[in-house]
Amino acid sequence: MADSDATQPTRRDFLFVATAAVGAVGLAATAWPFIDQLNPDAAALALATVDVDLSDMEPGQSITVPWRGKPVSIRRRTPEEMERAAAVDVASLIDPIARNENLDANAPATAENRTLAGHEEWLVTVNICTHLGCVPVVVQTEEGGWHCPCHGSDYDSIGRVTHGPAPQNLAIPQYAFLSDTSIRIG
Amino acid sequence: MSEHSTFQPKSRFGRWFESRLPVGGLIYGSFVVYPTPRNLNYLWTFGAILLIMLGLQIATGVVLAMQYTPHADLAFGSVERIMRDVNYGWLIRYLHANGASMFFLAVYIHIFRGIYYGSYKAPREILWILGVLLFLLMIAAAFMGYVLPWGQMSFWAATVITNLFSAIPLIGDDIQALLWGGFSVDNPTLNRLFSLHYLLPFMILGVSVLHVWALHVVGQNNPAGIEVKSTRDVVAFTPYATLKDLFAASVFLIVLCWFVFYVPNYLGHSDNYIPANPLVTPAHIVPEWYFLPFYAILRAIPSKLFGVIAFFAAIAILFFVPWLDRSRVRSTTFRPVFKIFFWLWVIDCIGLGYLGSQPPEGAAIVFARVFTVYYFAFFLLVMPIVGIFERPRPLPASIAESVLTRRGSRSIGPIGESPEPGEPAARPAG
């Protein structure tokens, strides 16, 4: 008897391994609902879109609209702004990626890639600093752009980061023009 | 430390109960006859003060939860209702809010004392690590509590702190959505932070029990940093330590009351009396004063990921202090070189706190970087290196002798008989 105990698995060994295996799988399967309930629920995922009428906006004017609980900034750019933004060398930027969800993920951060083709006059950005999520404020100078009051990041007039600690350009959400003076965000 | 075996209840019921659940003996052994070094100074009263503060926070917090509504649309109004309509609501809320500040003041003094007197050295490493764990839990609880009033500072503190996790490569954004329960800080975030804010104090209480248990296994450190060698080195916990702790706690609570009754909003920010607005960040956001040094470190580093790493490392480095310090002498009293670096580090921490409150521009950034370098150098260079070449001053032969040389040639009686164990608190009144 003692011999067989030492050399081949007993009933107790089998029960130990089987219980441990079922216990581990069971624990993992039970843990997941407790974790997943923290994720955005069905109501939050039912992506609300926002339609915005732009017909009243003058060149140089900005408005902010809430979308998914975030502020989205819409700006009608002036010809001078567009000229200045186009003159910037993309290689000199902190973040050379356009961060435009309507384009390829690796599109370079040229002035054209920060807007939609055919509607370069309009800049639509999620107005949340890419550092730690504060809302940058519009800079009242000729250069324009945004300054984040929390940790000192700066963005140019087309939302590209020009001074850290922010690592990325302001995000551009999915949006489409329904007509020449109306867009749908989301 | 197993004095409870000598505990004999007087009454028959007491003996009947004690033989079934020896809780009386546990209290008698741990808090009555428990021997404490006779040279403890007032810095050793902060452990008891912290326990009292935890009790105060739980008592006021449970009452506040009866009056508070954890919903994004109603939270701000319910806090204003507590302040204006609920009987004594203003008092309970001001006690809770200022109590959190005083809790941190006490814990910082407790930590500075531990580092000055080498209370983390063998055999007290586990005791120290449990303490750092308590500090971490306190930080989490304080942050969550600050979010609950749902004012502008609450909302943007929640936004900035949860955004720290977005710095994690690859999975950062998923973790953030998991924390938020949405695409930004919103009602689900408030709800879960409220739930956890109610849970964490009881976790703190549980770890505190382990902390005190570990303390009673290894015994208290003392200002001389030498071990207890005989009964001449100790006095009984009651009445000496009990009375001294309660006296110090009373003085500490008077300071709390001064804040509560005279300057209840001095440590807060007026922006938090504006309801949360997800579309506008206040022009100048700063955390509560007790997080300012860590906030300064976060901002000193011009990279998002490394700033966040330094922010967490500044706290986590405390876990490793028992192995970073190479000196065999515990008390800085006898360490002439380390003493200089220690006080520089205290000034460094206060300096970081000041810089954390300033806008991140110009000279403030340069100073914050210098101070951040010294903060880490104190742990990573000073602690390991100074212990190797420093020549400590001679240690006293015993705790009793260290008291004797300080007090002249007064004779010292055995345990329990000394009318004067070294500090005025235990002196009989009159």
Coordinates of N, CA, C and O in Angstrom, one line a residue, chain A residues 50-151:
Chain A
V50 N -24.1 64.5 -32.3 CA -24.6 65.9 -32.1 C -24.5 66.6 -33.5 O -23.5 66.5 -34.2
D51 N -25.7 67.2 -33.8 CA -25.7 68.0 -35.0 C -25.6 69.5 -34.7 O -26.2 70.0 -33.7
V52 N -24.7 70.2 -35.4 CA -24.5 71.6 -35.1 C -24.7 72.5 -36.3 O -24.2 72.1 -37.4
D53 N -25.4 73.5 -36.1 CA -25.7 74.5 -37.2 C -24.6 75.6 -37.2 O -24.4 76.2 -36.2
L54 N -23.9 75.8 -38.3 CA -22.8 76.7 -38.3 C -23.1 78.0 -39.1 O -22.2 78.8 -39.3
S55 N -24.4 78.1 -39.5 CA -24.7 79.2 -40.4 C -24.4 80.6 -39.8 O -24.1 81.6 -40.5
D56 N -24.5 80.8 -38.5 CA -24.3 82.1 -37.9 C -22.8 82.4 -37.6 O -22.5 83.5 -37.1
M57 N -21.9 81.5 -37.8 CA -20.5 81.7 -37.4 C -19.8 82.6 -38.4 O -19.8 82.4 -39.6
E58 N -19.0 83.6 -37.8 CA -18.2 84.5 -38.6 C -16.7 83.9 -38.6 O -16.4 83.2 -37.7
P59 N -15.9 84.3 -39.6 CA -14.5 83.9 -39.5 C -13.9 84.4 -38.2 O -14.1 85.6 -37.8
G60 N -13.1 83.6 -37.6 CA -12.4 84.0 -36.3 C -13.2 83.6 -35.1 O -12.8 83.8 -34.0
Q61 N -14.5 83.1 -35.3 CA -15.3 82.8 -34.1 C -15.2 81.3 -33.8 O -15.0 80.5 -34.6
S62 N -15.2 81.1 -32.4 CA -15.2 79.7 -31.9 C -16.4 79.4 -31.1 O -16.9 80.3 -30.4
I63 N -17.0 78.2 -31.2 CA -18.0 77.8 -30.3 C -17.6 76.5 -29.6 O -16.8 75.8 -30.2
T64 N -18.2 76.2 -28.5 CA -18.0 74.9 -27.8 C -19.3 74.2 -27.7 O -20.3 74.7 -27.2
V65 N -19.3 72.9 -28.1 CA -20.5 72.1 -27.9 C -20.2 70.8 -27.1 O -19.1 70.3 -27.3
P66 N -21.1 70.4 -26.2 CA -20.8 69.2 -25.5 C -21.1 67.9 -26.3 O -22.1 67.9 -27.1
W67 N -20.2 66.9 -26.3 CA -20.4 65.7 -27.0 C -19.8 64.6 -26.2 O -18.6 64.7 -25.8
R68 N -20.6 63.6 -25.8 CA -20.1 62.5 -24.9 C -19.5 63.0 -23.6 O -18.5 62.5 -23.1
G69 N -20.1 64.1 -23.1 CA -19.6 64.7 -21.9 C -18.3 65.5 -22.0 O -17.7 65.9 -21.0
K70 N -17.8 65.6 -23.3 CA -16.6 66.4 -23.5 C -16.9 67.6 -24.3 O -17.8 67.7 -25.1
P71 N -16.1 68.7 -24.1 CA -16.2 69.9 -24.9 C -15.6 69.7 -26.2 O -14.4 69.3 -26.3
V72 N -16.4 70.0 -27.3 CA -15.8 70.0 -28.7 C -15.8 71.4 -29.1 O -16.8 72.1 -29.1
S73 N -14.6 71.9 -29.6 CA -14.5 73.2 -30.1 C -14.6 73.3 -31.6 O -14.0 72.5 -32.3
I74 N -15.4 74.2 -32.1 CA -15.6 74.4 -33.5 C -15.1 75.8 -33.8 O -15.6 76.7 -33.2
R75 N -14.2 75.9 -34.8 CA -13.7 77.3 -35.1 C -13.7 77.5 -36.6 O -13.4 76.7 -37.4
R76 N -14.2 78.7 -36.9 CA -14.1 79.1 -38.3 C -12.9 79.9 -38.5 O -12.7 81.0 -37.9
R77 N -11.9 79.4 -39.2 CA -10.6 79.9 -39.3 C -10.5 81.1 -40.2 O -11.2 81.2 -41.2
T78 N -9.6 82.1 -39.9 CA -9.4 83.3 -40.7 C -8.4 82.9 -41.8 O -7.6 82.0 -41.6
P79 N -8.4 83.6 -42.9 CA -7.4 83.3 -43.9 C -5.9 83.4 -43.4 O -5.1 82.6 -43.8
E80 N -5.7 84.4 -42.5 CA -4.3 84.6 -41.9 C -3.9 83.3 -41.1 O -2.8 82.8 -41.2
E81 N -4.9 82.8 -40.3 CA -4.6 81.6 -39.5 C -4.2 80.5 -40.4 O -3.3 79.7 -40.1
M82 N -5.0 80.3 -41.5 CA -4.8 79.2 -42.4 C -3.4 79.3 -43.0 O -2.7 78.3 -43.2
E83 N -3.0 80.5 -43.4 CA -1.7 80.7 -44.0 C -0.6 80.3 -43.0 O 0.4 79.6 -43.3
R84 N -0.7 80.9 -41.8 CA 0.3 80.6 -40.7 C 0.5 79.1 -40.4 O 1.5 78.6 -40.3
A85 N -0.7 78.4 -40.3 CA -0.7 77.0 -39.9 C -0.1 76.2 -41.0 O 0.6 75.2 -40.8
A86 N -0.3 76.6 -42.3 CA 0.2 75.8 -43.4 C 1.7 76.0 -43.5 O 2.4 75.1 -44.1
A87 N 2.3 77.1 -43.0 CA 3.7 77.4 -43.2 C 4.6 76.6 -42.2 O 5.8 76.6 -42.3
V88 N 3.9 76.0 -41.2 CA 4.7 75.3 -40.2 C 5.3 74.0 -40.7 O 4.6 73.3 -41.5
D89 N 6.6 73.7 -40.4 CA 7.2 72.5 -40.9 C 6.8 71.3 -40.0 O 7.0 71.4 -38.8
V90 N 6.2 70.3 -40.6 CA 5.6 69.2 -39.8 C 6.7 68.5 -39.0 O 6.5 68.0 -37.8
A91 N 8.0 68.4 -39.5 CA 9.1 67.7 -38.8 C 9.4 68.4 -37.5 O 10.0 67.8 -36.6
S92 N 9.1 69.7 -37.4 CA 9.5 70.5 -36.2 C 8.5 70.3 -35.1 O 8.7 70.8 -34.0
L93 N 7.4 69.6 -35.3 CA 6.3 69.5 -34.3 C 6.7 68.5 -33.2 O 7.4 67.5 -33.5
I94 N 6.1 68.7 -32.0 CA 6.3 67.7 -30.9 C 5.6 66.4 -31.3 O 6.1 65.3 -31.1
D95 N 4.4 66.5 -31.9 CA 3.6 65.3 -32.3 C 3.4 65.4 -33.8 O 2.5 66.2 -34.3
P96 N 4.1 64.7 -34.7 CA 4.0 64.8 -36.1 C 2.8 64.1 -36.7 O 2.6 64.0 -37.9
I97 N 1.9 63.5 -35.8 CA 0.7 62.7 -36.3 C -0.5 63.6 -36.3 O -0.7 64.4 -35.4
A98 N -1.4 63.5 -37.3 CA -2.5 64.4 -37.4 C -3.5 64.2 -36.3 O -4.3 65.1 -35.9
R99 N -3.7 62.9 -35.7 CA -4.7 62.6 -34.7 C -6.1 63.0 -35.2 O -6.9 63.5 -34.4
N100 N -6.3 62.7 -36.4 CA -7.6 63.0 -37.0 C -8.3 61.7 -37.3 O -7.9 60.9 -38.1
E101 N -9.4 61.4 -36.6 CA -10.1 60.1 -36.7 C -10.8 59.9 -38.0 O -11.3 58.8 -38.3
N102 N -10.9 61.0 -38.8 CA -11.5 60.8 -40.1 C -10.4 60.4 -41.2 O -10.8 60.1 -42.3
L103 N -9.1 60.3 -40.7 CA -8.1 59.9 -41.7 C -7.3 58.7 -41.1 O -7.6 58.2 -40.1
D104 N -6.4 58.3 -41.9 CA -5.5 57.2 -41.5 C -4.8 57.5 -40.2 O -4.5 58.7 -39.9
A105 N -4.6 56.5 -39.3 CA -4.0 56.7 -38.0 C -2.6 57.3 -38.1 O -2.2 58.0 -37.1
N106 N -1.9 57.2 -39.2 CA -0.5 57.7 -39.3 C -0.4 58.9 -40.1 O 0.7 59.3 -40.5
A107 N -1.5 59.5 -40.5 CA -1.4 60.7 -41.4 C -0.6 61.8 -40.7 O -0.8 62.0 -39.5
P108 N 0.3 62.5 -41.5 CA 1.1 63.5 -40.9 C 0.3 64.7 -40.5 O -0.8 65.0 -41.1
A109 N 0.8 65.5 -39.5 CA 0.0 66.6 -38.9 C 0.2 67.9 -39.8 O 0.5 68.9 -39.3
T110 N -0.1 67.8 -41.1 CA -0.1 69.0 -41.9 C -1.4 69.7 -41.6 O -2.4 69.1 -41.1
A111 N -1.4 71.0 -42.0 CA -2.6 71.8 -41.8 C -3.9 71.2 -42.5 O -5.0 71.2 -41.9
E112 N -3.7 70.6 -43.7 CA -4.8 70.0 -44.4 C -5.4 68.8 -43.7 O -6.6 68.6 -43.6
N113 N -4.4 68.0 -43.1 CA -4.9 66.8 -42.4 C -5.5 67.1 -41.1 O -6.1 66.1 -40.5
R114 N -5.5 68.3 -40.6 CA -6.2 68.6 -39.4 C -7.6 69.0 -39.6 O -8.4 69.3 -38.7
T115 N -8.0 69.1 -40.9 CA -9.4 69.5 -41.2 C -9.9 68.5 -42.3 O -9.2 67.5 -42.6
L116 N -11.2 68.7 -42.7 CA -11.7 67.8 -43.7 C -11.5 68.4 -45.1 O -11.6 69.6 -45.3
A117 N -11.2 67.6 -46.1 CA -10.9 68.0 -47.4 C -12.1 68.8 -47.9 O -13.3 68.3 -47.8
G118 N -12.0 70.0 -48.5 CA -13.1 70.7 -49.0 C -13.7 71.7 -48.0 O -14.5 72.5 -48.3
H119 N -13.3 71.4 -46.7 CA -13.9 72.3 -45.6 C -12.8 72.8 -44.7 O -12.9 72.8 -43.5
E120 N -11.6 73.2 -45.3 CA -10.5 73.6 -44.6 C -10.7 74.8 -43.7 O -9.9 75.0 -42.7
E121 N -11.8 75.5 -43.9 CA -12.1 76.7 -43.1 C -12.5 76.3 -41.7 O -12.4 77.1 -40.8
W122 N -12.9 75.0 -41.5 CA -13.5 74.6 -40.2 C -12.6 73.7 -39.5 O -12.1 72.7 -40.0
L123 N -12.3 74.1 -38.2 CA -11.5 73.2 -37.3 C -12.4 72.7 -36.2 O -13.0 73.4 -35.5
V124 N -12.4 71.3 -36.1 CA -13.2 70.7 -35.1 C -12.3 69.9 -34.2 O -11.7 68.9 -34.7
T125 N -12.2 70.2 -32.9 CA -11.3 69.4 -32.0 C -12.0 69.1 -30.7 O -12.9 69.8 -30.3
V126 N -11.6 68.0 -30.2 CA -12.0 67.7 -28.8 C -11.1 68.5 -27.9 O -9.9 68.4 -27.8
N127 N -11.8 69.5 -27.2 CA -11.0 70.5 -26.5 C -10.6 70.0 -25.1 O -10.9 70.5 -24.1
I128 N -9.8 68.9 -25.1 CA -9.3 68.3 -23.9 C -7.8 68.1 -24.0 O -7.3 67.5 -25.0
C129 N -7.0 68.7 -23.1 CA -5.6 68.6 -23.1 C -5.2 67.2 -23.1 O -5.7 66.4 -22.3
T130 N -4.2 66.8 -24.0 CA -3.8 65.4 -24.1 C -2.8 65.0 -23.0 O -2.4 63.9 -22.9
H131 N -2.5 66.0 -22.1 CA -1.7 65.7 -20.9 C -2.5 65.0 -19.9 O -2.6 63.8 -19.8
L132 N -3.3 65.8 -19.1 CA -4.1 65.2 -18.0 C -5.5 65.6 -18.1 O -6.2 65.6 -17.0
G133 N -6.0 66.0 -19.2 CA -7.5 66.1 -19.4 C -8.1 67.4 -19.0 O -9.4 67.5 -18.9
C134 N -7.4 68.5 -18.8 CA -8.0 69.8 -18.5 C -8.5 70.4 -19.8 O -8.2 69.9 -20.9
V135 N -9.3 71.4 -19.7 CA -9.9 72.1 -20.9 C -9.0 73.3 -21.2 O -9.0 74.3 -20.4
P136 N -8.2 73.3 -22.3 CA -7.4 74.5 -22.6 C -8.2 75.7 -22.9 O -9.4 75.6 -23.4
V137 N -7.7 76.9 -22.7 CA -8.4 78.2 -23.0 C -7.8 78.8 -24.2 O -6.6 78.6 -24.5
V138 N -8.7 79.6 -25.0 CA -8.2 80.2 -26.2 C -7.3 81.3 -25.8 O -7.5 82.1 -24.9
V139 N -6.1 81.4 -26.6 CA -5.1 82.5 -26.3 C -5.5 83.7 -27.1 O -5.8 83.6 -28.3
Q140 N -5.6 84.9 -26.5 CA -6.1 86.1 -27.2 C -4.9 86.8 -27.7 O -4.6 88.0 -27.4
T141 N -4.2 86.2 -28.7 CA -3.1 86.9 -29.4 C -3.3 86.7 -30.9 O -4.2 86.0 -31.3
E142 N -2.4 87.4 -31.6 CA -2.6 87.2 -33.1 C -2.4 85.8 -33.6 O -3.0 85.3 -34.5
E143 N -1.4 85.1 -32.9 CA -1.1 83.7 -33.3 C -2.3 82.8 -32.9 O -2.5 81.8 -33.6
G144 N -3.1 83.2 -31.9 CA -4.2 82.3 -31.5 C -3.7 81.0 -30.9 O -2.6 80.9 -30.3
G145 N -4.6 80.0 -30.9 CA -4.2 78.7 -30.3 C -4.8 78.6 -28.9 O -5.7 79.4 -28.5
W146 N -4.3 77.6 -28.2 CA -4.8 77.3 -26.9 C -3.7 77.2 -25.8 O -2.6 76.8 -26.2
H147 N -4.1 77.5 -24.6 CA -3.1 77.3 -23.5 C -3.8 76.5 -22.4 O -5.0 76.8 -22.0
C148 N -3.2 75.5 -21.9 CA -3.8 74.7 -20.8 C -3.4 75.3 -19.5 O -2.2 75.3 -19.2
P149 N -4.3 75.7 -18.6 CA -4.0 76.3 -17.4 C -3.4 75.4 -16.3 O -2.8 75.8 -15.4
C150 N -3.6 74.1 -16.5 CA -3.3 73.1 -15.5 C -1.8 72.9 -15.4 O -1.2 73.1 -14.3
H151 N -1.2 72.6 -16.5 CA 0.3 72.2 -16.4 C 1.1 72.9 -17.5 O 2.2 72.5 -17.8

